[in-house]
């Protein structure tokens, strides 16, 4: 009997990524939890296989090594939860170095990770990018997040269009339209989405080859 191919969650050390990884594992899916930072306590007890890496260039090799050590197949799906969210200075007052850092961490990092991981996937395997409300709604104090989020949405569209021209994974954007419950960085949000709601929507995309290109939750 062949082992199920795991879901690889990139950014599993972050607030949303850690909850997505745990939620998918709780649903009975094998999960590889990739992070440049230590995973939250209890990750191994949650059934997660840790994948530590320093840069996107090292990620594919780190995944292969973790799969070999755990005796699990290479991933059959990727969930990219990269970047995060924060509030700061007005856009015109943003420090140029901070602007460049946000572009690198919230947009360029997604392309670098896709370059590293797409060769590990098979045609038709799902590659899902998580995005937030700031990508569609201009937010004062989070201008760099809004700009990079909008760019990320277009990046996924281009990847999906190009993938249609050759055997390749299928690309999707999962947009969390409201604050994720439990995140103290959000100041009195009008609405929230629970991690369970995010995981439920994500699971539907992973399991449905005909899932929409963009899914909102």
GROMACS .gro file of N, CA, C and O in nm, residues 15-131:
model
  468
   15UNK      N    1   0.178   3.287   1.225
   15UNK     CA    2   0.049   3.278   1.295
   15UNK      C    3  -0.051   3.196   1.214
   15UNK      O    4  -0.111   3.101   1.265
   16UNK      N    5  -0.073   3.233   1.089
   16UNK     CA    6  -0.170   3.161   1.006
   16UNK      C    7  -0.115   3.027   0.962
   16UNK      O    8  -0.183   2.923   0.971
   17UNK      N    9   0.010   3.024   0.917
   17UNK     CA   10   0.068   2.901   0.866
   17UNK      C   11   0.071   2.790   0.969
   17UNK      O   12   0.045   2.673   0.936
   18UNK      N   13   0.102   2.824   1.094
   18UNK     CA   14   0.107   2.721   1.197
   18UNK      C   15  -0.031   2.661   1.222
   18UNK      O   16  -0.045   2.540   1.242
   19UNK      N   17  -0.132   2.744   1.217
   19UNK     CA   18  -0.269   2.696   1.240
   19UNK      C   19  -0.321   2.617   1.121
   19UNK      O   20  -0.395   2.520   1.137
   20UNK      N   21  -0.281   2.656   1.002
   20UNK     CA   22  -0.317   2.580   0.882
   20UNK      C   23  -0.253   2.441   0.887
   20UNK      O   24  -0.318   2.339   0.861
   21UNK      N   25  -0.126   2.436   0.922
   21UNK     CA   26  -0.056   2.308   0.926
   21UNK      C   27  -0.119   2.215   1.029
   21UNK      O   28  -0.145   2.097   1.001
   22UNK      N   29  -0.148   2.267   1.147
   22UNK     CA   30  -0.209   2.184   1.251
   22UNK      C   31  -0.351   2.141   1.211
   22UNK      O   32  -0.392   2.027   1.238
   23UNK      N   33  -0.424   2.233   1.149
   23UNK     CA   34  -0.560   2.199   1.109
   23UNK      C   35  -0.564   2.091   1.003
   23UNK      O   36  -0.648   1.999   1.008
   24UNK      N   37  -0.475   2.099   0.905
   24UNK     CA   38  -0.469   1.996   0.802
   24UNK      C   39  -0.430   1.861   0.862
   24UNK      O   40  -0.485   1.757   0.825
   25UNK      N   41  -0.335   1.864   0.956
   25UNK     CA   42  -0.295   1.739   1.021
   25UNK      C   43  -0.409   1.681   1.104
   25UNK      O   44  -0.430   1.559   1.107
   26UNK      N   45  -0.485   1.768   1.170
   26UNK     CA   46  -0.599   1.721   1.251
   26UNK      C   47  -0.706   1.657   1.164
   26UNK      O   48  -0.783   1.573   1.211
   27UNK      N   49  -0.711   1.698   1.036
   27UNK     CA   50  -0.806   1.638   0.942
   27UNK      C   51  -0.757   1.505   0.887
   27UNK      O   52  -0.824   1.444   0.803
   28UNK      N   53  -0.640   1.462   0.932
   28UNK     CA   54  -0.587   1.333   0.890
   28UNK      C   55  -0.493   1.337   0.772
   28UNK      O   56  -0.457   1.231   0.719
   29UNK      N   57  -0.451   1.455   0.733
   29UNK     CA   58  -0.357   1.467   0.620
   29UNK      C   59  -0.214   1.464   0.672
   29UNK      O   60  -0.182   1.529   0.772
   30UNK      N   61  -0.124   1.392   0.604
   30UNK     CA   62   0.018   1.405   0.639
   30UNK      C   63   0.066   1.544   0.599
   30UNK      O   64   0.034   1.594   0.490
   31UNK      N   65   0.141   1.610   0.687
   31UNK     CA   66   0.180   1.748   0.665
   31UNK      C   67   0.330   1.766   0.688
   31UNK      O   68   0.383   1.725   0.792
   32UNK      N   69   0.395   1.828   0.591
   32UNK     CA   70   0.532   1.877   0.605
   32UNK      C   71   0.523   2.024   0.641
   32UNK      O   72   0.459   2.102   0.569
   33UNK      N   73   0.585   2.063   0.751
   33UNK     CA   74   0.575   2.201   0.800
   33UNK      C   75   0.710   2.270   0.779
   33UNK      O   76   0.805   2.245   0.853
   34UNK      N   77   0.717   2.355   0.676
   34UNK     CA   78   0.843   2.420   0.640
   34UNK      C   79   0.848   2.560   0.697
   34UNK      O   80   0.752   2.637   0.687
   35UNK      N   81   0.962   2.594   0.758
   35UNK     CA   82   0.977   2.726   0.817
   35UNK      C   83   1.125   2.761   0.828
   35UNK      O   84   1.209   2.674   0.849
   36UNK      N   85   1.153   2.891   0.814
   36UNK     CA   86   1.289   2.939   0.838
   36UNK      C   87   1.313   2.964   0.987
   36UNK      O   88   1.424   2.996   1.027
   37UNK      N   89   1.208   2.952   1.066
   37UNK     CA   90   1.216   2.976   1.210
   37UNK      C   91   1.167   2.851   1.283
   37UNK      O   92   1.098   2.766   1.225
   38UNK      N   93   1.200   2.837   1.411
   38UNK     CA   94   1.152   2.721   1.486
   38UNK      C   95   1.000   2.713   1.485
   38UNK      O   96   0.931   2.814   1.494
   39UNK      N   97   0.950   2.591   1.474
   39UNK     CA   98   0.805   2.571   1.479
   39UNK      C   99   0.754   2.588   1.621
   39UNK      O  100   0.829   2.570   1.717
   40UNK      N  101   0.626   2.625   1.635
   40UNK     CA  102   0.569   2.636   1.770
   40UNK      C  103   0.580   2.505   1.846
   40UNK      O  104   0.587   2.396   1.788
   41UNK      N  105   0.582   2.515   1.978
   41UNK     CA  106   0.589   2.394   2.063
   41UNK      C  107   0.474   2.299   2.030
   41UNK      O  108   0.363   2.341   2.002
   42UNK      N  109   0.505   2.173   2.033
   42UNK     CA  110   0.402   2.072   2.011
   42UNK      C  111   0.383   2.033   1.866
   42UNK      O  112   0.293   1.955   1.835
   43UNK      N  113   0.467   2.085   1.776
   43UNK     CA  114   0.450   2.055   1.634
   43UNK      C  115   0.462   1.906   1.606
   43UNK      O  116   0.383   1.848   1.531
   44UNK      N  117   0.560   1.841   1.669
   44UNK     CA  118   0.578   1.698   1.643
   44UNK      C  119   0.461   1.618   1.701
   44UNK      O  120   0.417   1.520   1.640
   45UNK      N  121   0.409   1.662   1.815
   45UNK     CA  122   0.294   1.591   1.873
   45UNK      C  123   0.170   1.608   1.787
   45UNK      O  124   0.080   1.524   1.790
   46UNK      N  125   0.166   1.715   1.710
   46UNK     CA  126   0.052   1.738   1.620
   46UNK      C  127   0.064   1.656   1.492
   46UNK      O  128  -0.024   1.662   1.406
   47UNK      N  129   0.173   1.582   1.479
   47UNK     CA  130   0.191   1.497   1.362
   47UNK      C  131   0.260   1.567   1.247
   47UNK      O  132   0.259   1.515   1.134
   48UNK      N  133   0.321   1.681   1.271
   48UNK     CA  134   0.387   1.755   1.165
   48UNK      C  135   0.532   1.708   1.148
   48UNK      O  136   0.602   1.684   1.245
   49UNK      N  137   0.575   1.697   1.023
   49UNK     CA  138   0.715   1.669   0.992
   49UNK      C  139   0.782   1.802   0.962
   49UNK      O  140   0.746   1.871   0.866
   50UNK      N  141   0.878   1.841   1.045
   50UNK     CA  142   0.942   1.972   1.032
   50UNK      C  143   1.040   1.974   0.915
   50UNK      O  144   1.115   1.877   0.893
   51UNK      N  145   1.039   2.085   0.842
   51UNK     CA  146   1.135   2.110   0.735
   51UNK      C  147   1.197   2.247   0.762
   51UNK      O  148   1.133   2.349   0.741
   52UNK      N  149   1.320   2.250   0.811
   52UNK     CA  150   1.388   2.375   0.838
   52UNK      C  151   1.473   2.414   0.718
   52UNK      O  152   1.542   2.330   0.660
   53UNK      N  153   1.468   2.542   0.680
   53UNK     CA  154   1.551   2.590   0.569
   53UNK      C  155   1.589   2.735   0.596
   53UNK      O  156   1.523   2.805   0.672
   54UNK      N  157   1.697   2.778   0.533
   54UNK     CA  158   1.746   2.914   0.553
   54UNK      C  159   1.707   3.008   0.439
   54UNK      O  160   1.684   3.126   0.461
   55UNK      N  161   1.700   2.956   0.317
   55UNK     CA  162   1.668   3.037   0.200
   55UNK      C  163   1.594   2.950   0.100
   55UNK      O  164   1.604   2.826   0.103
   56UNK      N  165   1.520   3.015   0.010
   56UNK     CA  166   1.442   2.940  -0.089
   56UNK      C  167   1.530   2.847  -0.171
   56UNK      O  168   1.486   2.738  -0.211
   57UNK      N  169   1.654   2.888  -0.195
   57UNK     CA  170   1.744   2.804  -0.275
   57UNK      C  171   1.773   2.671  -0.207
   57UNK      O  172   1.809   2.573  -0.273
   58UNK      N  173   1.756   2.665  -0.073
   58UNK     CA  174   1.781   2.542   0.002
   58UNK      C  175   1.655   2.460   0.025
   58UNK      O  176   1.662   2.349   0.079
   59UNK      N  177   1.538   2.513  -0.013
   59UNK     CA  178   1.413   2.454   0.029
   59UNK      C  179   1.389   2.317  -0.032
   59UNK      O  180   1.349   2.223   0.039
   60UNK      N  181   1.410   2.301  -0.161
   60UNK     CA  182   1.384   2.172  -0.225
   60UNK      C  183   1.469   2.062  -0.163
   60UNK      O  184   1.420   1.952  -0.135
   61UNK      N  185   1.596   2.091  -0.139
   61UNK     CA  186   1.684   1.992  -0.079
   61UNK      C  187   1.639   1.959   0.063
   61UNK      O  188   1.643   1.842   0.106
   62UNK      N  189   1.594   2.061   0.137
   62UNK     CA  190   1.546   2.038   0.274
   62UNK      C  191   1.421   1.951   0.274
   62UNK      O  192   1.405   1.864   0.361
   63UNK      N  193   1.333   1.972   0.178
   63UNK     CA  194   1.212   1.890   0.167
   63UNK      C  195   1.248   1.745   0.135
   63UNK      O  196   1.197   1.651   0.198
   64UNK      N  197   1.335   1.727   0.039
   64UNK     CA  198   1.377   1.591   0.003
   64UNK      C  199   1.439   1.519   0.124
   64UNK      O  200   1.410   1.401   0.149
   65UNK      N  201   1.524   1.590   0.197
   65UNK     CA  202   1.589   1.528   0.313
   65UNK      C  203   1.488   1.493   0.422
   65UNK      O  204   1.494   1.384   0.482
   66UNK      N  205   1.393   1.583   0.448
   66UNK     CA  206   1.292   1.557   0.551
   66UNK      C  207   1.205   1.438   0.512
   66UNK      O  208   1.170   1.355   0.598
   67UNK      N  209   1.168   1.429   0.385
   67UNK     CA  210   1.086   1.316   0.339
   67UNK      C  211   1.163   1.185   0.351
   67UNK      O  212   1.107   1.083   0.392
   68UNK      N  213   1.291   1.188   0.316
   68UNK     CA  214   1.372   1.067   0.327
   68UNK      C  215   1.384   1.023   0.472
   68UNK      O  216   1.371   0.904   0.504
   69UNK      N  217   1.408   1.118   0.562
   69UNK     CA  218   1.423   1.085   0.704
   69UNK      C  219   1.293   1.030   0.763
   69UNK      O  220   1.295   0.941   0.849
   70UNK      N  221   1.178   1.086   0.719
   70UNK     CA  222   1.049   1.045   0.773
   70UNK      C  223   0.991   0.924   0.701
   70UNK      O  224   0.887   0.871   0.744
   71UNK      N  225   1.053   0.883   0.590
   71UNK     CA  226   1.000   0.772   0.513
   71UNK      C  227   0.869   0.804   0.446
   71UNK      O  228   0.783   0.717   0.430
   72UNK      N  229   0.852   0.929   0.404
   72UNK     CA  230   0.728   0.973   0.340
   72UNK      C  231   0.756   1.015   0.196
   72UNK      O  232   0.869   1.055   0.163
   73UNK      N  233   0.659   1.005   0.108
   73UNK     CA  234   0.681   1.049  -0.030
   73UNK      C  235   0.701   1.200  -0.038
   73UNK      O  236   0.676   1.274   0.058
   74UNK      N  237   0.744   1.245  -0.154
   74UNK     CA  238   0.752   1.389  -0.179
   74UNK      C  239   0.611   1.448  -0.177
   74UNK      O  240   0.512   1.377  -0.198
   75UNK      N  241   0.600   1.579  -0.152
   75UNK     CA  242   0.466   1.638  -0.136
   75UNK      C  243   0.380   1.627  -0.261
   75UNK      O  244   0.430   1.630  -0.374
   76UNK      N  245   0.249   1.619  -0.237
   76UNK     CA  246   0.152   1.618  -0.345
   76UNK      C  247   0.074   1.746  -0.353
   76UNK      O  248  -0.018   1.760  -0.435
   77UNK      N  249   0.108   1.842  -0.267
   77UNK     CA  250   0.042   1.973  -0.266
   77UNK      C  251   0.130   2.070  -0.188
   77UNK      O  252   0.205   2.029  -0.099
   78UNK      N  253   0.120   2.197  -0.224
   78UNK     CA  254   0.192   2.303  -0.153
   78UNK      C  255   0.093   2.409  -0.111
   78UNK      O  256   0.004   2.448  -0.188
   79UNK      N  257   0.106   2.455   0.014
   79UNK     CA  258   0.031   2.570   0.064
   79UNK      C  259   0.134   2.673   0.106
   79UNK      O  260   0.216   2.647   0.195
   80UNK      N  261   0.133   2.791   0.043
   80UNK     CA  262   0.231   2.895   0.072
   80UNK      C  263   0.166   3.004   0.157
   80UNK      O  264   0.082   3.080   0.108
   81UNK      N  265   0.204   3.007   0.285
   81UNK     CA  266   0.153   3.108   0.378
   81UNK      C  267   0.272   3.194   0.419
   81UNK      O  268   0.330   3.176   0.526
   82UNK      N  269   0.308   3.286   0.332
   82UNK     CA  270   0.433   3.362   0.345
   82UNK      C  271   0.402   3.510   0.358
   82UNK      O  272   0.320   3.563   0.284
   83UNK      N  273   0.470   3.577   0.449
   83UNK     CA  274   0.462   3.722   0.450
   83UNK      C  275   0.404   3.780   0.577
   83UNK      O  276   0.473   3.848   0.653
   84UNK      N  277   0.279   3.754   0.604
   84UNK     CA  278   0.218   3.808   0.724
   84UNK      C  279   0.159   3.947   0.703
   84UNK      O  280   0.143   3.994   0.590
   85UNK      N  281   0.132   4.015   0.814
   85UNK     CA  282   0.063   4.143   0.808
   85UNK      C  283   0.113   4.231   0.921
   85UNK      O  284   0.148   4.183   1.029
   86UNK      N  285   0.120   4.360   0.896
   86UNK     CA  286   0.155   4.454   1.002
   86UNK      C  287   0.109   4.594   0.965
   86UNK      O  288   0.080   4.622   0.849
   87UNK      N  289   0.102   4.680   1.065
   87UNK     CA  290   0.072   4.821   1.044
   87UNK      C  291   0.194   4.904   1.081
   87UNK      O  292   0.271   4.866   1.169
   88UNK      N  293   0.209   5.017   1.010
   88UNK     CA  294   0.325   5.101   1.037
   88UNK      C  295   0.303   5.241   0.986
   88UNK      O  296   0.193   5.296   0.996
   89UNK      N  297   0.407   5.298   0.929
   89UNK     CA  298   0.402   5.436   0.881
   89UNK      C  299   0.315   5.448   0.757
   89UNK      O  300   0.287   5.350   0.687
   90UNK      N  301   0.271   5.570   0.732
   90UNK     CA  302   0.203   5.599   0.606
   90UNK      C  303   0.297   5.568   0.490
   90UNK      O  304   0.419   5.570   0.505
   91UNK      N  305   0.240   5.539   0.374
   91UNK     CA  306   0.320   5.492   0.263
   91UNK      C  307   0.431   5.590   0.225
   91UNK      O  308   0.546   5.551   0.202
   92UNK      N  309   0.400   5.720   0.221
   92UNK     CA  310   0.500   5.819   0.184
   92UNK      C  311   0.608   5.835   0.290
   92UNK      O  312   0.717   5.886   0.262
   93UNK      N  313   0.579   5.791   0.411
   93UNK     CA  314   0.676   5.801   0.520
   93UNK      C  315   0.751   5.670   0.545
   93UNK      O  316   0.836   5.663   0.634
   94UNK      N  317   0.719   5.568   0.467
   94UNK     CA  318   0.782   5.438   0.487
   94UNK      C  319   0.931   5.445   0.454
   94UNK      O  320   0.970   5.498   0.350
   95UNK      N  321   1.012   5.391   0.543
   95UNK     CA  322   1.156   5.387   0.518
   95UNK      C  323   1.185   5.304   0.393
   95UNK      O  324   1.129   5.195   0.377
   96UNK      N  325   1.269   5.353   0.302
   96UNK     CA  326   1.297   5.279   0.179
   96UNK      C  327   1.347   5.136   0.203
   96UNK      O  328   1.312   5.045   0.128
   97UNK      N  329   1.425   5.117   0.308
   97UNK     CA  330   1.473   4.982   0.337
   97UNK      C  331   1.359   4.892   0.383
   97UNK      O  332   1.354   4.773   0.349
   98UNK      N  333   1.265   4.949   0.460
   98UNK     CA  334   1.148   4.871   0.503
   98UNK      C  335   1.061   4.833   0.383
   98UNK      O  336   1.007   4.722   0.375
   99UNK      N  337   1.046   4.927   0.290
   99UNK     CA  338   0.970   4.900   0.167
   99UNK      C  339   1.033   4.785   0.090
   99UNK      O  340   0.965   4.691   0.048
  100UNK      N  341   1.165   4.791   0.071
  100UNK     CA  342   1.234   4.686  -0.004
  100UNK      C  343   1.224   4.551   0.067
  100UNK      O  344   1.207   4.447   0.003
  101UNK      N  345   1.231   4.556   0.200
  101UNK     CA  346   1.222   4.431   0.276
  101UNK      C  347   1.084   4.368   0.262
  101UNK      O  348   1.072   4.245   0.252
  102UNK      N  349   0.979   4.451   0.260
  102UNK     CA  350   0.844   4.398   0.244
  102UNK      C  351   0.824   4.340   0.105
  102UNK      O  352   0.762   4.234   0.089
  103UNK      N  353   0.874   4.408   0.004
  103UNK     CA  354   0.867   4.351  -0.131
  103UNK      C  355   0.934   4.214  -0.137
  103UNK      O  356   0.883   4.120  -0.199
  104UNK      N  357   1.049   4.204  -0.072
  104UNK     CA  358   1.123   4.078  -0.074
  104UNK      C  359   1.050   3.968   0.001
  104UNK      O  360   1.038   3.855  -0.047
  105UNK      N  361   0.997   4.001   0.120
  105UNK     CA  362   0.938   3.898   0.205
  105UNK      C  363   0.796   3.861   0.168
  105UNK      O  364   0.752   3.748   0.194
  106UNK      N  365   0.722   3.955   0.106
  106UNK     CA  366   0.581   3.933   0.079
  106UNK      C  367   0.550   3.901  -0.068
  106UNK      O  368   0.440   3.854  -0.098
  107UNK      N  369   0.645   3.930  -0.158
  107UNK     CA  370   0.617   3.907  -0.300
  107UNK      C  371   0.727   3.824  -0.365
  107UNK      O  372   0.702   3.714  -0.414
  108UNK      N  373   0.850   3.875  -0.363
  108UNK     CA  374   0.959   3.801  -0.427
  108UNK      C  375   0.976   3.663  -0.363
  108UNK      O  376   1.004   3.565  -0.433
  109UNK      N  377   0.956   3.654  -0.233
  109UNK     CA  378   0.971   3.525  -0.166
  109UNK      C  379   0.875   3.421  -0.222
  109UNK      O  380   0.909   3.302  -0.231
  110UNK      N  381   0.755   3.464  -0.261
  110UNK     CA  382   0.659   3.370  -0.318
  110UNK      C  383   0.710   3.313  -0.451
  110UNK      O  384   0.696   3.193  -0.478
  111UNK      N  385   0.766   3.399  -0.533
  111UNK     CA  386   0.820   3.351  -0.660
  111UNK      C  387   0.938   3.259  -0.637
  111UNK      O  388   0.951   3.153  -0.703
  112UNK      N  389   1.026   3.294  -0.543
  112UNK     CA  390   1.142   3.210  -0.515
  112UNK      C  391   1.099   3.072  -0.464
  112UNK      O  392   1.156   2.970  -0.504
  113UNK      N  393   0.999   3.068  -0.378
  113UNK     CA  394   0.951   2.940  -0.324
  113UNK      C  395   0.885   2.857  -0.433
  113UNK      O  396   0.905   2.735  -0.442
  114UNK      N  397   0.807   2.922  -0.519
  114UNK     CA  398   0.744   2.848  -0.630
  114UNK      C  399   0.850   2.789  -0.723
  114UNK      O  400   0.838   2.673  -0.767
  115UNK      N  401   0.952   2.866  -0.752
  115UNK     CA  402   1.061   2.813  -0.836
  115UNK      C  403   1.124   2.689  -0.774
  115UNK      O  404   1.158   2.594  -0.844
  116UNK      N  405   1.138   2.690  -0.642
  116UNK     CA  406   1.202   2.579  -0.574
  116UNK      C  407   1.113   2.455  -0.567
  116UNK      O  408   1.162   2.342  -0.580
  117UNK      N  409   0.982   2.476  -0.550
  117UNK     CA  410   0.895   2.363  -0.516
  117UNK      C  411   0.816   2.306  -0.633
  117UNK      O  412   0.780   2.187  -0.630
  118UNK      N  413   0.785   2.386  -0.733
  118UNK     CA  414   0.706   2.334  -0.845
  118UNK      C  415   0.772   2.210  -0.908
  118UNK      O  416   0.702   2.114  -0.944
  119UNK      N  417   0.906   2.205  -0.921
  119UNK     CA  418   0.966   2.083  -0.978
  119UNK      C  419   0.943   1.957  -0.895
  119UNK      O  420   0.960   1.845  -0.948
  120UNK      N  421   0.905   1.971  -0.767
  120UNK     CA  422   0.877   1.853  -0.684
  120UNK      C  423   0.736   1.799  -0.705
  120UNK      O  424   0.707   1.686  -0.666
  121UNK      N  425   0.648   1.880  -0.766
  121UNK     CA  426   0.509   1.842  -0.783
  121UNK      C  427   0.486   1.776  -0.918
  121UNK      O  428   0.566   1.789  -1.010
  122UNK      N  429   0.373   1.707  -0.927
  122UNK     CA  430   0.332   1.644  -1.052
  122UNK      C  431   0.223   1.727  -1.119
  122UNK      O  432   0.157   1.809  -1.053
  123UNK      N  433   0.203   1.709  -1.250
  123UNK     CA  434   0.096   1.783  -1.317
  123UNK      C  435  -0.038   1.761  -1.248
  123UNK      O  436  -0.074   1.649  -1.212
  124UNK      N  437  -0.110   1.870  -1.225
  124UNK     CA  438  -0.239   1.862  -1.160
  124UNK      C  439  -0.236   1.872  -1.010
  124UNK      O  440  -0.341   1.890  -0.946
  125UNK      N  441  -0.118   1.864  -0.948
  125UNK     CA  442  -0.109   1.882  -0.804
  125UNK      C  443  -0.143   2.027  -0.768
  125UNK      O  444  -0.107   2.120  -0.841
  126UNK      N  445  -0.208   2.049  -0.655
  126UNK     CA  446  -0.246   2.186  -0.618
  126UNK      C  447  -0.132   2.264  -0.552
  126UNK      O  448  -0.058   2.211  -0.468
  127UNK      N  449  -0.121   2.390  -0.591
  127UNK     CA  450  -0.029   2.485  -0.529
  127UNK      C  451  -0.116   2.604  -0.490
  127UNK      O  452  -0.169   2.674  -0.575
  128UNK      N  453  -0.134   2.624  -0.359
  128UNK     CA  454  -0.228   2.724  -0.309
  128UNK      C  455  -0.152   2.834  -0.235
  128UNK      O  456  -0.076   2.806  -0.143
  129UNK      N  457  -0.175   2.957  -0.276
  129UNK     CA  458  -0.113   3.074  -0.213
  129UNK      C  459  -0.217   3.143  -0.126
  129UNK      O  460  -0.327   3.174  -0.172
  130UNK      N  461  -0.183   3.167   0.000
  130UNK     CA  462  -0.273   3.240   0.089
  130UNK      C  463  -0.247   3.390   0.076
  130UNK      O  464  -0.132   3.434   0.075
  131UNK      N  465  -0.354   3.467   0.068
  131UNK     CA  466  -0.347   3.612   0.058
  131UNK      C  467  -0.450   3.671   0.154
  131UNK      O  468  -0.534   3.598   0.209
   0.00000   0.00000   0.00000
